[in-house]
Tab-separated table of C-alpha atoms and ligand atoms in Angstrom:
chain	number	residue	atom	x	y	z
A	1	UNK	CA	9.562	-20.226	-0.961
A	2	UNK	CA	7.808	-21.623	2.104
A	3	UNK	CA	10.070	-24.627	2.022
A	4	UNK	CA	13.260	-22.591	1.924
A	5	UNK	CA	11.922	-20.342	4.682
A	6	UNK	CA	11.051	-23.309	6.827
A	7	UNK	CA	14.664	-24.492	6.664
A	8	UNK	CA	15.983	-20.975	7.289
A	9	UNK	CA	13.816	-20.791	10.395
A	10	UNK	CA	15.284	-24.073	11.614
A	11	UNK	CA	18.811	-22.921	11.090
A	12	UNK	CA	18.274	-19.496	12.717
A	13	UNK	CA	16.369	-20.683	15.787
A	14	UNK	CA	17.350	-24.323	16.014
A	15	UNK	CA	13.726	-25.361	16.258
A	16	UNK	CA	10.732	-25.790	14.010
A	17	UNK	CA	8.322	-23.040	13.021
A	18	UNK	CA	4.799	-23.784	14.208
A	19	UNK	CA	2.862	-21.440	11.901
A	20	UNK	CA	3.338	-19.538	8.643
A	21	UNK	CA	1.455	-16.552	7.260
A	22	UNK	CA	1.509	-14.406	4.135
A	23	UNK	CA	0.281	-10.898	3.473
A	24	UNK	CA	0.512	-9.329	-0.003
A	25	UNK	CA	1.499	-5.868	-1.205
A	26	UNK	CA	-0.896	-3.784	-3.292
A	27	UNK	CA	-1.243	-1.552	-6.296
A	28	UNK	CA	-3.890	1.117	-6.577
A	29	UNK	CA	-5.611	1.275	-9.972
A	30	UNK	CA	-7.011	4.753	-9.372
A	31	UNK	CA	-7.997	7.080	-6.498
A	32	UNK	CA	-4.664	8.422	-5.270
A	33	UNK	CA	-4.093	10.491	-2.147
A	34	UNK	CA	-7.775	10.545	-1.379
A	35	UNK	CA	-8.120	7.733	1.178
A	36	UNK	CA	-7.303	10.163	4.012
A	37	UNK	CA	-9.919	12.520	2.554
A	38	UNK	CA	-12.772	10.024	2.776
A	39	UNK	CA	-12.555	9.212	-0.934
A	40	UNK	CA	-13.136	6.221	-3.179
A	41	UNK	CA	-10.147	4.084	-4.087
A	42	UNK	CA	-9.606	1.007	-6.241
A	43	UNK	CA	-6.654	-1.033	-4.983
A	44	UNK	CA	-5.832	-4.717	-5.573
A	45	UNK	CA	-3.595	-7.077	-3.654
A	46	UNK	CA	-0.659	-8.426	-5.671
A	47	UNK	CA	1.124	-11.745	-5.486
A	48	UNK	CA	4.303	-10.211	-4.031
A	49	UNK	CA	4.198	-9.901	-0.274
A	50	UNK	CA	5.572	-10.700	3.181
A	51	UNK	CA	5.991	-14.165	4.651
A	52	UNK	CA	6.156	-14.696	8.407
A	53	UNK	CA	7.150	-17.918	10.114
A	54	UNK	CA	6.781	-18.100	13.892
A	55	UNK	CA	7.212	-20.315	16.918
A	56	UNK	CA	6.248	-19.297	20.454
A	57	UNK	CA	9.023	-19.407	23.073
A	58	UNK	CA	8.931	-19.573	26.861
A	59	UNK	CA	11.907	-17.207	27.269
A	60	UNK	CA	9.931	-13.960	27.429
A	61	UNK	CA	11.809	-12.655	24.387
A	62	UNK	CA	10.657	-11.415	20.986
A	63	UNK	CA	13.247	-12.355	18.388
A	64	UNK	CA	12.931	-10.620	15.029
A	65	UNK	CA	14.866	-11.949	12.024
A	66	UNK	CA	14.567	-11.078	8.351
A	67	UNK	CA	16.005	-12.548	5.198
A	68	UNK	CA	15.919	-9.084	3.620
A	69	UNK	CA	17.816	-7.105	6.244
A	70	UNK	CA	20.792	-7.851	8.440
A	71	UNK	CA	19.374	-5.794	11.344
A	72	UNK	CA	17.835	-8.048	13.944
A	73	UNK	CA	16.313	-7.524	17.361
A	74	UNK	CA	16.000	-9.576	20.546
A	75	UNK	CA	13.876	-7.702	23.036
A	76	UNK	CA	12.472	-8.788	26.381
A	77	UNK	CA	8.773	-8.737	27.088
A	78	UNK	CA	7.798	-5.276	28.390
A	79	UNK	CA	4.517	-3.490	29.107
A	80	UNK	CA	4.935	-1.344	26.018
A	81	UNK	CA	7.421	-0.400	23.327
A	82	UNK	CA	8.447	2.678	21.378
A	83	UNK	CA	9.987	3.013	17.933
A	84	UNK	CA	13.712	2.346	17.904
A	85	UNK	CA	15.646	3.935	15.034
A	86	UNK	CA	14.495	3.534	11.444
A	87	UNK	CA	14.628	-0.231	11.181
A	88	UNK	CA	12.182	-2.694	9.639
A	89	UNK	CA	11.261	-4.393	12.914
A	90	UNK	CA	9.486	-1.276	14.193
A	91	UNK	CA	6.450	-2.303	12.140
A	92	UNK	CA	5.869	-5.683	13.816
A	93	UNK	CA	7.018	-4.253	17.167
A	94	UNK	CA	4.310	-1.589	16.912
A	95	UNK	CA	1.724	-4.315	16.360
A	96	UNK	CA	2.956	-6.264	19.393
A	97	UNK	CA	2.688	-3.030	21.385
A	98	UNK	CA	-1.005	-2.738	20.408
A	99	UNK	CA	-1.773	-6.298	21.508
A	100	UNK	CA	-0.024	-5.696	24.853
A	101	UNK	CA	-1.860	-2.426	25.432
A	102	UNK	CA	-5.148	-4.182	24.656
A	103	UNK	CA	-4.371	-6.508	27.557
A	104	UNK	CA	-3.359	-9.652	25.679
A	105	UNK	CA	-0.929	-11.988	27.391
A	106	UNK	CA	2.121	-12.536	25.262
A	107	UNK	CA	5.021	-14.714	26.287
A	108	UNK	CA	7.732	-14.747	23.687
A	109	UNK	CA	7.933	-15.323	19.967
A	110	UNK	CA	10.609	-16.283	17.455
A	111	UNK	CA	9.865	-14.702	14.097
A	112	UNK	CA	11.361	-14.926	10.633
A	113	UNK	CA	10.187	-12.463	7.977
A	114	UNK	CA	10.819	-12.535	4.263
A	115	UNK	CA	9.392	-10.124	1.698
A	116	UNK	CA	9.544	-10.306	-2.088
A	117	UNK	CA	8.030	-6.835	-2.524
A	118	UNK	CA	10.797	-4.638	-3.935
A	119	UNK	CA	11.876	-2.483	-0.951
A	120	UNK	CA	10.874	1.176	-1.112
A	121	UNK	CA	8.846	0.567	-4.249
A	122	UNK	CA	5.608	2.032	-2.918
A	123	UNK	CA	3.837	-1.333	-3.151
A	124	UNK	CA	3.017	-1.213	0.572
A	125	UNK	CA	5.651	-3.401	2.119
A	126	UNK	CA	4.955	-1.601	5.414
A	127	UNK	CA	1.207	-2.330	5.412
A	128	UNK	CA	2.033	-5.885	4.393
A	129	UNK	CA	4.367	-6.508	7.345
A	130	UNK	CA	1.997	-4.800	9.810
A	131	UNK	CA	-0.987	-6.806	8.651
A	132	UNK	CA	0.851	-10.138	8.574
A	133	UNK	CA	2.010	-9.555	12.163
A	134	UNK	CA	-1.464	-8.530	13.354
A	135	UNK	CA	-3.091	-11.492	11.608
A	136	UNK	CA	-0.519	-13.907	13.072
A	137	UNK	CA	-0.906	-12.663	16.654
A	138	UNK	CA	-4.685	-12.697	16.367
A	139	UNK	CA	-4.485	-16.316	15.257
A	140	UNK	CA	-1.840	-17.467	17.742
A	141	UNK	CA	-3.537	-15.820	20.727
A	142	UNK	CA	-7.049	-16.567	19.528
A	143	UNK	CA	-7.628	-12.891	20.276
A	144	UNK	CA	-10.870	-12.646	18.308
A	145	UNK	CA	-10.300	-9.408	16.388
A	146	UNK	CA	-12.206	-9.110	13.118
A	147	UNK	CA	-10.188	-8.532	9.964
A	148	UNK	CA	-11.385	-4.933	9.895
A	149	UNK	CA	-10.196	-4.415	13.473
A	150	UNK	CA	-6.778	-5.780	12.469
A	151	UNK	CA	-6.714	-3.362	9.528
A	152	UNK	CA	-7.494	-0.443	11.839
A	153	UNK	CA	-4.829	-1.600	14.271
A	154	UNK	CA	-2.222	-1.775	11.491
A	155	UNK	CA	-3.140	1.747	10.375
A	156	UNK	CA	-2.909	2.916	13.995
A	157	UNK	CA	0.633	1.508	14.156
A	158	UNK	CA	1.617	3.331	10.967
A	159	UNK	CA	0.104	6.624	12.220
A	160	UNK	CA	1.171	6.524	15.862
A	161	UNK	CA	4.125	4.175	16.229
A	162	UNK	CA	5.858	4.844	12.890
A	163	UNK	CA	4.621	8.417	12.429
A	164	UNK	CA	3.190	8.388	8.889
A	165	UNK	CA	-0.330	9.855	8.750
A	166	UNK	CA	-1.498	7.460	6.047
A	167	UNK	CA	-5.085	6.593	5.245
A	168	UNK	CA	-6.562	3.115	5.431
A	169	UNK	CA	-6.256	2.006	1.806
A	170	UNK	CA	-3.051	-0.037	2.003
A	171	UNK	CA	-3.838	-1.996	5.145
A	172	UNK	CA	-7.366	-2.613	3.877
A	173	UNK	CA	-6.196	-3.808	0.459
A	174	UNK	CA	-3.579	-6.227	1.763
A	175	UNK	CA	-6.060	-7.710	4.241
A	176	UNK	CA	-9.197	-7.901	2.079
A	177	UNK	CA	-7.694	-8.382	-1.399
A	178	UNK	CA	-9.097	-11.152	-3.594
A	179	UNK	CA	-7.585	-12.931	-6.546
A	180	UNK	CA	-8.414	-11.208	-9.841
A	181	UNK	CA	-10.561	-8.595	-8.106
A	182	UNK	CA	-10.160	-4.895	-7.469
A	183	UNK	CA	-11.614	-3.486	-4.256
A	184	UNK	CA	-13.955	-0.530	-4.615
A	185	UNK	CA	-13.459	0.959	-1.185
A	186	UNK	CA	-15.221	3.960	0.293
A	187	UNK	CA	-12.636	5.217	2.801
A	188	UNK	CA	-15.221	7.202	4.740
A	189	UNK	CA	-17.754	4.435	5.422
A	190	UNK	CA	-15.350	1.515	4.775
A	191	UNK	CA	-18.031	-0.124	2.609
A	192	UNK	CA	-16.390	-2.074	-0.160
A	193	UNK	CA	-17.116	-4.323	-3.101
A	194	UNK	CA	-14.704	-6.743	-4.731
A	195	UNK	CA	-15.245	-6.249	-8.467
A	196	UNK	CA	-13.899	-8.346	-11.324
A	197	UNK	CA	-10.712	-6.730	-12.523
A	198	UNK	CA	-11.599	-7.894	-15.982
A	199	UNK	CA	-8.904	-6.340	-18.102
A	200	UNK	CA	-9.909	-8.139	-21.322
A	201	UNK	CA	-6.869	-8.566	-23.528
A	202	UNK	CA	-4.840	-6.179	-21.349
A	203	UNK	CA	-2.507	-6.974	-18.467
A	204	UNK	CA	-1.440	-4.755	-15.626
A	205	UNK	CA	2.244	-3.875	-15.827
A	206	UNK	CA	4.071	-2.594	-12.752
A	207	UNK	CA	7.066	-0.400	-13.496
A	208	UNK	CA	9.372	0.195	-10.548
A	209	UNK	CA	11.322	3.417	-11.095
A	210	UNK	CA	14.040	2.141	-8.743
A	211	UNK	CA	14.294	5.682	-7.442
A	212	UNK	CA	15.255	5.747	-3.770
A	213	UNK	CA	12.306	7.337	-1.945
A	214	UNK	CA	13.933	10.095	0.092
A	215	UNK	CA	11.802	12.475	2.166
A	216	UNK	CA	8.686	10.590	1.140
A	217	UNK	CA	7.335	10.403	4.696
A	218	UNK	CA	7.691	14.085	5.520
A	219	UNK	CA	6.262	15.130	2.130
A	220	UNK	CA	3.391	12.719	2.652
A	221	UNK	CA	2.530	14.210	6.039
A	222	UNK	CA	2.785	17.684	4.479
A	223	UNK	CA	0.112	16.751	1.904
A	224	UNK	CA	-2.158	15.364	4.648
A	225	UNK	CA	-1.819	18.678	6.531
A	226	UNK	CA	-2.536	20.691	3.355
A	227	UNK	CA	-5.770	18.756	2.845
A	228	UNK	CA	-6.770	19.423	6.450
A	229	UNK	CA	-6.227	23.153	5.837
A	230	UNK	CA	-8.404	23.015	2.693
A	231	UNK	CA	-11.158	21.246	4.623
A	232	UNK	CA	-11.100	23.842	7.401
A	233	UNK	CA	-11.449	26.626	4.842
A	234	UNK	CA	-14.419	24.945	3.112
A	235	UNK	CA	-16.126	24.214	6.422
A	236	UNK	CA	-16.747	27.956	6.793
A	237	UNK	CA	-19.651	27.449	4.385
A	238	UNK	CA	-20.092	23.691	4.038
A	239	UNK	CA	-21.190	21.137	6.596
A	240	UNK	CA	-18.713	18.413	5.567
A	241	UNK	CA	-16.321	16.049	7.351
A	242	UNK	CA	-14.095	15.167	4.396
A	243	UNK	CA	-12.968	16.877	1.217
A	244	UNK	CA	-14.467	13.997	-0.761
A	245	UNK	CA	-17.933	14.697	0.641
A	246	UNK	CA	-18.365	17.150	-2.252
A	247	UNK	CA	-18.055	16.785	-6.015
A	248	UNK	CA	-16.319	19.103	-8.439
A	249	UNK	CA	-19.469	21.144	-9.153
A	250	UNK	CA	-20.051	21.926	-5.460
A	251	UNK	CA	-16.350	22.579	-4.953
A	252	UNK	CA	-16.377	25.163	-7.744
A	253	UNK	CA	-19.089	27.112	-5.904
A	254	UNK	CA	-17.050	27.315	-2.697
A	255	UNK	CA	-13.405	27.152	-3.655
A	256	UNK	CA	-12.995	30.942	-3.249
A	257	UNK	CA	-12.803	30.122	0.494
A	258	UNK	CA	-9.360	28.630	-0.076
A	259	UNK	CA	-7.099	31.645	-0.414
A	260	UNK	CA	-3.736	29.888	-0.551
A	261	UNK	CA	-2.890	28.905	-4.152
A	262	UNK	CA	-1.004	25.740	-3.176
A	263	UNK	CA	-3.784	24.493	-0.893
A	264	UNK	CA	-6.279	25.177	-3.681
A	265	UNK	CA	-4.301	22.976	-6.071
A	266	UNK	CA	-4.194	20.144	-3.539
A	267	UNK	CA	-7.946	20.287	-2.894
A	268	UNK	CA	-8.705	20.447	-6.628
A	269	UNK	CA	-6.750	17.236	-7.172
A	270	UNK	CA	-8.527	15.453	-4.335
A	271	UNK	CA	-12.056	16.347	-5.396
A	272	UNK	CA	-11.493	15.737	-9.118
A	273	UNK	CA	-9.694	12.450	-8.420
A	274	UNK	CA	-12.666	11.231	-6.414
A	275	UNK	CA	-14.958	12.028	-9.354
A	276	UNK	CA	-12.566	10.175	-11.666
A	277	UNK	CA	-12.836	7.023	-9.559
A	278	UNK	CA	-16.623	7.060	-9.978
A	279	UNK	CA	-16.176	7.290	-13.769
A	280	UNK	CA	-13.476	4.599	-13.687
A	281	UNK	CA	-15.805	2.197	-11.868
A	282	UNK	CA	-18.411	2.634	-14.600
A	283	UNK	CA	-15.765	2.202	-17.305
A	284	UNK	CA	-14.473	-1.003	-15.711
A	285	UNK	CA	-17.941	-2.496	-15.367
A	286	UNK	CA	-18.602	-1.706	-19.049
A	287	UNK	CA	-15.240	-3.215	-20.040
A	288	UNK	CA	-14.364	0.176	-21.499
A	289	UNK	CA	-10.608	-0.050	-21.029
A	290	UNK	CA	-9.958	2.911	-23.321
A	291	UNK	CA	-11.946	5.181	-20.987
A	292	UNK	CA	-10.364	3.599	-17.926
A	293	UNK	CA	-6.940	4.293	-19.436
A	294	UNK	CA	-7.847	7.907	-20.197
A	295	UNK	CA	-8.794	8.372	-16.553
A	296	UNK	CA	-5.476	6.843	-15.474
A	297	UNK	CA	-3.561	9.393	-17.539
A	298	UNK	CA	-5.727	12.218	-16.163
A	299	UNK	CA	-5.020	10.980	-12.628
A	300	UNK	CA	-1.287	10.970	-13.301
A	301	UNK	CA	-1.328	14.476	-14.760
A	302	UNK	CA	-3.204	15.764	-11.731
A	303	UNK	CA	-0.780	14.089	-9.298
A	304	UNK	CA	2.079	15.674	-11.245
A	305	UNK	CA	0.691	19.196	-11.646
A	306	UNK	CA	-1.751	19.771	-8.780
A	307	UNK	CA	-0.678	17.413	-6.026
A	308	UNK	CA	3.032	17.510	-6.955
A	309	UNK	CA	3.936	14.035	-5.784
A	310	UNK	CA	5.259	12.623	-9.057
A	311	UNK	CA	8.767	13.285	-10.356
A	312	UNK	CA	10.780	12.957	-13.553
A	313	UNK	CA	11.080	9.193	-13.079
A	314	UNK	CA	7.350	8.439	-12.772
A	315	UNK	CA	6.594	11.049	-15.438
A	316	UNK	CA	8.971	9.298	-17.845
A	317	UNK	CA	6.903	6.104	-17.583
A	318	UNK	CA	3.636	7.961	-18.241
A	319	UNK	CA	5.224	9.929	-21.098
A	320	UNK	CA	6.505	6.817	-22.843
A	321	UNK	CA	3.178	5.023	-22.335
A	322	UNK	CA	1.272	7.791	-24.088
A	323	UNK	CA	3.327	7.135	-27.242
A	324	UNK	CA	2.695	3.383	-27.286
A	325	UNK	CA	-0.518	2.308	-29.042
A	326	UNK	CA	-0.535	-0.934	-27.042
A	327	UNK	CA	-0.998	0.952	-23.762
A	328	UNK	CA	-4.513	2.027	-22.715
A	329	UNK	CA	-3.349	4.117	-19.765
A	330	UNK	CA	-0.617	4.569	-17.169
A	331	UNK	CA	-0.093	6.428	-13.925
A	332	UNK	CA	1.963	6.545	-10.787
A	333	UNK	CA	0.532	4.365	-8.029
A	334	UNK	CA	0.747	4.798	-4.249
A	335	UNK	CA	2.258	7.745	-2.438
A	336	UNK	CA	4.598	8.846	-5.258
A	337	UNK	CA	7.993	10.567	-4.816
A	338	UNK	CA	9.487	7.625	-6.743
A	339	UNK	CA	8.161	4.118	-6.307
A	340	UNK	CA	6.060	2.448	-8.973
A	341	UNK	CA	3.894	3.283	-11.930
A	342	UNK	CA	1.296	0.979	-13.459
A	343	UNK	CA	0.213	0.607	-17.079
A	344	UNK	CA	-2.563	-1.256	-18.862
A	345	UNK	CA	-0.765	-3.020	-21.669
A	346	UNK	CA	-2.075	-5.326	-24.448
A	347	UNK	CA	-1.186	-8.799	-23.278
A	348	UNK	CA	0.527	-9.860	-26.500
A	349	UNK	CA	2.595	-6.638	-26.529
A	350	UNK	CA	3.855	-6.872	-22.945
A	351	UNK	CA	7.408	-7.924	-23.882
A	352	UNK	CA	7.793	-5.144	-26.415
A	353	UNK	CA	6.345	-2.613	-23.923
A	354	UNK	CA	8.787	-3.805	-21.305
A	355	UNK	CA	11.764	-3.390	-23.641
A	356	UNK	CA	10.698	-0.024	-25.007
A	357	UNK	CA	9.764	1.582	-21.684
A	358	UNK	CA	13.062	0.348	-20.256
A	359	UNK	CA	15.020	1.876	-23.137
A	360	UNK	CA	13.132	5.208	-22.932
A	361	UNK	CA	13.447	5.427	-19.164
A	362	UNK	CA	17.118	4.459	-19.087
A	363	UNK	CA	18.031	7.015	-21.755
A	364	UNK	CA	16.202	9.741	-19.847
A	365	UNK	CA	16.937	8.874	-16.213
A	366	UNK	CA	20.316	7.160	-16.407
A	367	UNK	CA	19.421	3.816	-14.838
A	368	UNK	CA	16.941	1.068	-15.638
A	369	UNK	CA	13.490	0.494	-14.170
A	370	UNK	CA	12.172	-2.988	-13.338
A	371	UNK	CA	9.047	-4.082	-15.198
A	372	UNK	CA	6.697	-6.807	-13.945
A	373	UNK	CA	3.510	-8.305	-15.256
A	374	UNK	CA	1.335	-8.299	-12.176
A	375	UNK	CA	-0.889	-11.000	-10.857
A	376	UNK	CA	-3.733	-9.854	-8.663
A	377	UNK	CA	-3.725	-12.112	-5.631
A	378	UNK	CA	-5.462	-12.842	-2.354
A	379	UNK	CA	-5.243	-10.934	0.920
A	380	UNK	CA	-3.614	-12.010	4.182
A	381	UNK	CA	-3.903	-15.618	5.317
A	382	UNK	CA	-2.279	-18.550	7.032
A	383	UNK	CA	-0.127	-20.895	4.954
A	384	UNK	CA	-0.067	-24.665	5.287
A	385	UNK	CA	3.278	-25.354	6.885
A	386	UNK	CA	2.967	-29.139	6.886
A	387	UNK	CA	2.995	-29.339	3.110
A	388	UNK	CA	6.161	-27.334	2.817
A	389	UNK	CA	8.382	-29.586	4.900
B	401	LIG	C1	0.346	5.631	0.730
B	401	LIG	C2	-0.541	5.594	1.957
B	401	LIG	C3	-2.006	5.371	1.584
B	401	LIG	C4	-2.455	6.332	0.484
B	401	LIG	C5	-1.459	6.359	-0.665
B	401	LIG	C6	-1.774	7.422	-1.682
B	401	LIG	O1	0.377	4.379	0.118
B	401	LIG	O2	-0.135	4.596	2.854
B	401	LIG	O3	-2.805	5.493	2.732
B	401	LIG	O4	-2.664	7.610	0.994
B	401	LIG	O5	-0.130	6.582	-0.211
B	401	LIG	O6	-3.002	7.178	-2.300
């Protein structure tokens, strides 16, 4: 890929790229919609991701090109930028804006992006492109940000430049991911551990529903606001900063404070999901995949019934999985409203799972999903360009 990209860069800019970077996408094994509630999450970086090739220019122009989209942008160096339309280059532009506002001297940059994360699949292509841009600028300018500072900057871009009030999980996972490890991340303290994602004789399947994700951003922000309302209600009696500061038992003693039935459902999901992650961590460390799988199904059911972010497409994957003895567990992953599900599938039964889930889904939904066997990969980094020439 690097090689082909290197030549594409040459032909688009008529010069050689000086540096190349890669940032992955992610899946989340369990702990959904709780990162913005100070919860525990268990994401891993995947081997799909975003490549960025760059060369500085002396023209005072940022030139954005992508092999995935025809939209391109040439924009002169300014003191600051704002989001323009709904195009892909807003993500890296938002990162450039942060570097400028932090007082870094930028001249001009020619950039070529390529992503092999299926677009709109909920595998964090946006965090991936933000983090690869932040990592690249930090390296090129020798700006001295730590990786965690770059993660926070990327989240800031998503929240304030793009307008999605996401938590920190995606940016953290794509920056700190490690091959064959899951990250146990506490989204309140940002303490994390990379734990062996030892799946025994199971593999992680990713099932892309191929459902276009309409309204996902506004629904997402609605859920964030609902959680804030639940927290405010509980704070009448409890001295807490996040919903995930309490467990289910404590919640049950105070949940009468939440008078709105919908808000109560949202808070119940959040607090129970956080407890599930604690159980899932124990199950994983004991290699108890059956228990881990049970928790995945419970997480999916809760996201469907209480948090209401699933849909017939994601539900179809979970439904089929429950009937297949070679599957330990399955659930939607990421924000929901379409996107991807994941399943723990016996390695030697992966092909048959792939065929059967495709047949079930297609009969029910009317079009086919895409099924991948995932490889858990490393986080953001620079690529050796020399070798690829
Ligand atoms: C999106 C957001 C994350 C997280 C997940 C749901 O991926 O970007 O911050 O909230 O949804 O768990």
